[in-house]
Amino acid sequence: MCIRDSINNCQQAIVHLTLAVESSNTELTCLWILMGQCCLLIHPIARDVIASSAFMVPNQLLSYAGEASVSCNDASPVDKLTILRLATKCYIRALQIQSKNASCWHNLAFSYHAQILEEGNSVPEGLNEKLRIDLSWYWWLQNAHIN
């Protein structure tokens, strides 16, 4: 139940962020980064669970990312690998707007890593260890509260 709620919350966040991108007059890096993070949140969830939930992504986002042309439907079902590829494309879009964003570069690398794992390809020697160390540091930075 908790996993299904997580999937639904990710879908809702992606829908709202897509609307925010459409309605903003300027290119906001933060919207693309948040959308990438929402897409990347599903990486630990099994692909069959995502497939059975019929994960829906707004067609506008799919057209931004070059995944599909906009159809008459509001959203289309996608598989886990497509969602991870969308995360990568969202991070790339954010970096096109603000290329010196170090955390976005890190998120992009993690997104590529998640795609490699999902595709079943072998991860280069030492990369898992490096990402584990970097991600623990990144978590600490994100969750540290300075009084």
mmCIF file of C-alpha atoms in Angstrom:
data_model
loop_
_atom_site.group_PDB
_atom_site.id
_atom_site.type_symbol
_atom_site.label_atom_id
_atom_site.label_comp_id
_atom_site.label_asym_id
_atom_site.label_seq_id
_atom_site.Cartn_x
_atom_site.Cartn_y
_atom_site.Cartn_z
ATOM 1 C CA MET A 1 0.000 0.000 0.000
ATOM 2 C CA CYS A 2 2.786 2.401 0.923
ATOM 3 C CA ILE A 3 4.561 1.781 -2.394
ATOM 4 C CA ARG A 4 1.380 2.437 -4.370
ATOM 5 C CA ASP A 5 0.896 5.696 -2.451
ATOM 6 C CA SER A 6 4.480 6.661 -3.272
ATOM 7 C CA ILE A 7 3.900 5.972 -6.946
ATOM 8 C CA ASN A 8 0.671 8.008 -6.932
ATOM 9 C CA ASN A 9 2.391 10.901 -5.164
ATOM 10 C CA CYS A 10 5.210 10.879 -7.727
ATOM 11 C CA GLN A 11 2.674 10.946 -10.559
ATOM 12 C CA GLN A 12 0.791 13.860 -8.995
ATOM 13 C CA ALA A 13 4.007 15.807 -8.417
ATOM 14 C CA ILE A 14 5.061 15.276 -12.039
ATOM 15 C CA VAL A 15 1.668 16.505 -13.263
ATOM 16 C CA HIS A 16 1.823 19.647 -11.119
ATOM 17 C CA LEU A 17 5.435 20.396 -12.039
ATOM 18 C CA THR A 18 4.618 19.973 -15.733
ATOM 19 C CA LEU A 19 1.826 22.518 -15.302
ATOM 20 C CA ALA A 20 4.247 24.849 -13.518
ATOM 21 C CA VAL A 21 6.750 24.590 -16.385
ATOM 22 C CA GLU A 22 3.997 25.338 -18.896
ATOM 23 C CA SER A 23 2.685 28.337 -16.984
ATOM 24 C CA SER A 24 6.026 29.934 -16.059
ATOM 25 C CA ASN A 25 7.180 32.734 -18.315
ATOM 26 C CA THR A 26 10.820 32.072 -17.519
ATOM 27 C CA GLU A 27 12.898 28.951 -17.509
ATOM 28 C CA LEU A 28 13.243 27.929 -13.870
ATOM 29 C CA THR A 29 15.991 25.438 -13.136
ATOM 30 C CA CYS A 30 14.334 24.422 -9.881
ATOM 31 C CA LEU A 31 11.231 23.107 -11.665
ATOM 32 C CA TRP A 32 13.283 20.853 -13.932
ATOM 33 C CA ILE A 33 15.398 19.612 -11.032
ATOM 34 C CA LEU A 34 12.297 18.825 -8.969
ATOM 35 C CA MET A 35 10.718 17.039 -11.908
ATOM 36 C CA GLY A 36 13.893 14.989 -12.377
ATOM 37 C CA GLN A 37 13.875 14.089 -8.688
ATOM 38 C CA CYS A 38 10.232 12.999 -8.863
ATOM 39 C CA CYS A 39 11.032 10.751 -11.818
ATOM 40 C CA LEU A 40 14.111 9.368 -10.074
ATOM 41 C CA LEU A 41 12.280 8.573 -6.834
ATOM 42 C CA ILE A 42 10.868 5.402 -8.365
ATOM 43 C CA HIS A 43 14.280 3.831 -9.040
ATOM 44 C CA PRO A 44 14.206 1.457 -6.006
ATOM 45 C CA ILE A 45 10.698 0.203 -6.845
ATOM 46 C CA ALA A 46 10.469 -3.017 -8.846
ATOM 47 C CA ARG A 47 9.564 -2.589 -12.508
ATOM 48 C CA ASP A 48 6.611 -5.004 -12.282
ATOM 49 C CA VAL A 49 5.073 -2.924 -9.466
ATOM 50 C CA ILE A 50 5.397 0.220 -11.588
ATOM 51 C CA ALA A 51 3.996 -1.601 -14.625
ATOM 52 C CA SER A 52 1.013 -2.863 -12.631
ATOM 53 C CA SER A 53 0.300 0.650 -11.352
ATOM 54 C CA ALA A 54 0.092 2.030 -14.914
ATOM 55 C CA PHE A 55 2.376 4.987 -14.144
ATOM 56 C CA MET A 56 1.043 7.934 -16.134
ATOM 57 C CA VAL A 57 3.139 10.865 -17.345
ATOM 58 C CA PRO A 58 1.665 14.019 -18.912
ATOM 59 C CA ASN A 59 2.034 14.037 -22.683
ATOM 60 C CA GLN A 60 3.408 17.581 -22.481
ATOM 61 C CA LEU A 61 6.407 16.285 -20.532
ATOM 62 C CA LEU A 62 6.873 13.418 -22.958
ATOM 63 C CA SER A 63 6.868 15.898 -25.852
ATOM 64 C CA TYR A 64 9.366 18.199 -24.057
ATOM 65 C CA ALA A 65 11.637 15.219 -23.568
ATOM 66 C CA GLY A 66 11.209 13.982 -27.137
ATOM 67 C CA GLU A 67 9.673 10.694 -25.978
ATOM 68 C CA ALA A 68 6.383 11.054 -27.862
ATOM 69 C CA SER A 69 4.223 13.461 -29.748
ATOM 70 C CA VAL A 70 1.355 15.120 -27.927
ATOM 71 C CA SER A 71 -1.862 13.182 -28.422
ATOM 72 C CA CYS A 72 -5.418 14.004 -27.510
ATOM 73 C CA ASN A 73 -5.036 12.216 -24.164
ATOM 74 C CA ASP A 74 -3.772 14.093 -21.141
ATOM 75 C CA ALA A 75 -1.279 11.416 -20.080
ATOM 76 C CA SER A 76 0.265 8.194 -21.284
ATOM 77 C CA PRO A 77 1.361 5.094 -19.394
ATOM 78 C CA VAL A 78 5.123 4.605 -19.310
ATOM 79 C CA ASP A 79 7.487 1.944 -18.061
ATOM 80 C CA LYS A 80 10.183 2.339 -15.425
ATOM 81 C CA LEU A 81 13.033 2.833 -17.895
ATOM 82 C CA THR A 82 11.149 5.628 -19.669
ATOM 83 C CA ILE A 83 10.586 7.355 -16.327
ATOM 84 C CA LEU A 84 14.303 7.125 -15.542
ATOM 85 C CA ARG A 85 15.133 8.505 -18.986
ATOM 86 C CA LEU A 86 12.752 11.390 -18.297
ATOM 87 C CA ALA A 87 14.678 12.120 -15.103
ATOM 88 C CA THR A 88 17.877 12.339 -17.116
ATOM 89 C CA LYS A 89 16.284 14.655 -19.665
ATOM 90 C CA CYS A 90 14.915 16.886 -16.910
ATOM 91 C CA TYR A 91 18.384 17.216 -15.375
ATOM 92 C CA ILE A 92 19.871 17.949 -18.798
ATOM 93 C CA ARG A 93 17.263 20.681 -19.327
ATOM 94 C CA ALA A 94 18.105 22.185 -15.927
ATOM 95 C CA LEU A 95 21.799 22.166 -16.835
ATOM 96 C CA GLN A 96 21.054 23.896 -20.133
ATOM 97 C CA ILE A 97 19.563 26.728 -18.097
ATOM 98 C CA GLN A 98 22.184 26.753 -15.328
ATOM 99 C CA SER A 99 25.274 24.774 -16.291
ATOM 100 C CA LYS A 100 27.258 25.399 -13.093
ATOM 101 C CA ASN A 101 24.821 23.676 -10.742
ATOM 102 C CA ALA A 102 26.983 21.020 -9.053
ATOM 103 C CA SER A 103 24.135 19.150 -7.357
ATOM 104 C CA CYS A 104 22.318 18.883 -10.678
ATOM 105 C CA TRP A 105 25.425 17.343 -12.261
ATOM 106 C CA HIS A 106 25.485 14.844 -9.405
ATOM 107 C CA ASN A 107 21.786 14.044 -9.885
ATOM 108 C CA LEU A 108 22.401 13.565 -13.601
ATOM 109 C CA ALA A 109 25.175 11.062 -12.870
ATOM 110 C CA PHE A 110 22.938 9.215 -10.415
ATOM 111 C CA SER A 111 20.161 9.170 -13.014
ATOM 112 C CA TYR A 112 22.485 7.583 -15.569
ATOM 113 C CA HIS A 113 23.557 5.072 -12.918
ATOM 114 C CA ALA A 114 19.919 4.124 -12.235
ATOM 115 C CA GLN A 115 19.351 3.637 -15.975
ATOM 116 C CA ILE A 116 22.396 1.387 -16.254
ATOM 117 C CA LEU A 117 21.106 -0.767 -13.401
ATOM 118 C CA GLU A 118 17.588 -0.916 -14.849
ATOM 119 C CA GLU A 119 18.870 -1.914 -18.287
ATOM 120 C CA GLY A 120 20.827 -4.733 -16.679
ATOM 121 C CA ASN A 121 24.183 -3.488 -17.923
ATOM 122 C CA SER A 122 27.248 -3.915 -15.793
ATOM 123 C CA VAL A 123 28.353 -0.927 -13.786
ATOM 124 C CA PRO A 124 32.006 0.065 -14.242
ATOM 125 C CA GLU A 125 34.320 -1.124 -11.450
ATOM 126 C CA GLY A 126 34.254 1.186 -8.435
ATOM 127 C CA LEU A 127 31.290 3.285 -9.553
ATOM 128 C CA ASN A 128 28.842 1.740 -7.068
ATOM 129 C CA GLU A 129 31.228 2.465 -4.199
ATOM 130 C CA LYS A 130 31.840 6.035 -5.392
ATOM 131 C CA LEU A 131 28.124 6.782 -5.746
ATOM 132 C CA ARG A 132 27.341 5.256 -2.357
ATOM 133 C CA ILE A 133 29.924 7.520 -0.696
ATOM 134 C CA ASP A 134 28.810 10.576 -2.657
ATOM 135 C CA LEU A 135 25.110 9.913 -2.031
ATOM 136 C CA SER A 136 25.611 9.582 1.726
ATOM 137 C CA TRP A 137 27.406 12.935 1.707
ATOM 138 C CA TYR A 138 24.667 14.426 -0.495
ATOM 139 C CA TRP A 139 21.964 13.126 1.870
ATOM 140 C CA TRP A 140 23.749 14.694 4.816
ATOM 141 C CA LEU A 141 23.968 18.049 3.035
ATOM 142 C CA GLN A 142 20.294 17.952 2.086
ATOM 143 C CA ASN A 143 19.106 16.994 5.565
ATOM 144 C CA ALA A 144 21.520 18.898 7.800
ATOM 145 C CA HIS A 145 19.813 21.639 9.760
ATOM 146 C CA ILE A 146 21.884 24.584 10.815
ATOM 147 C CA ASN A 147 20.659 26.312 13.955
#
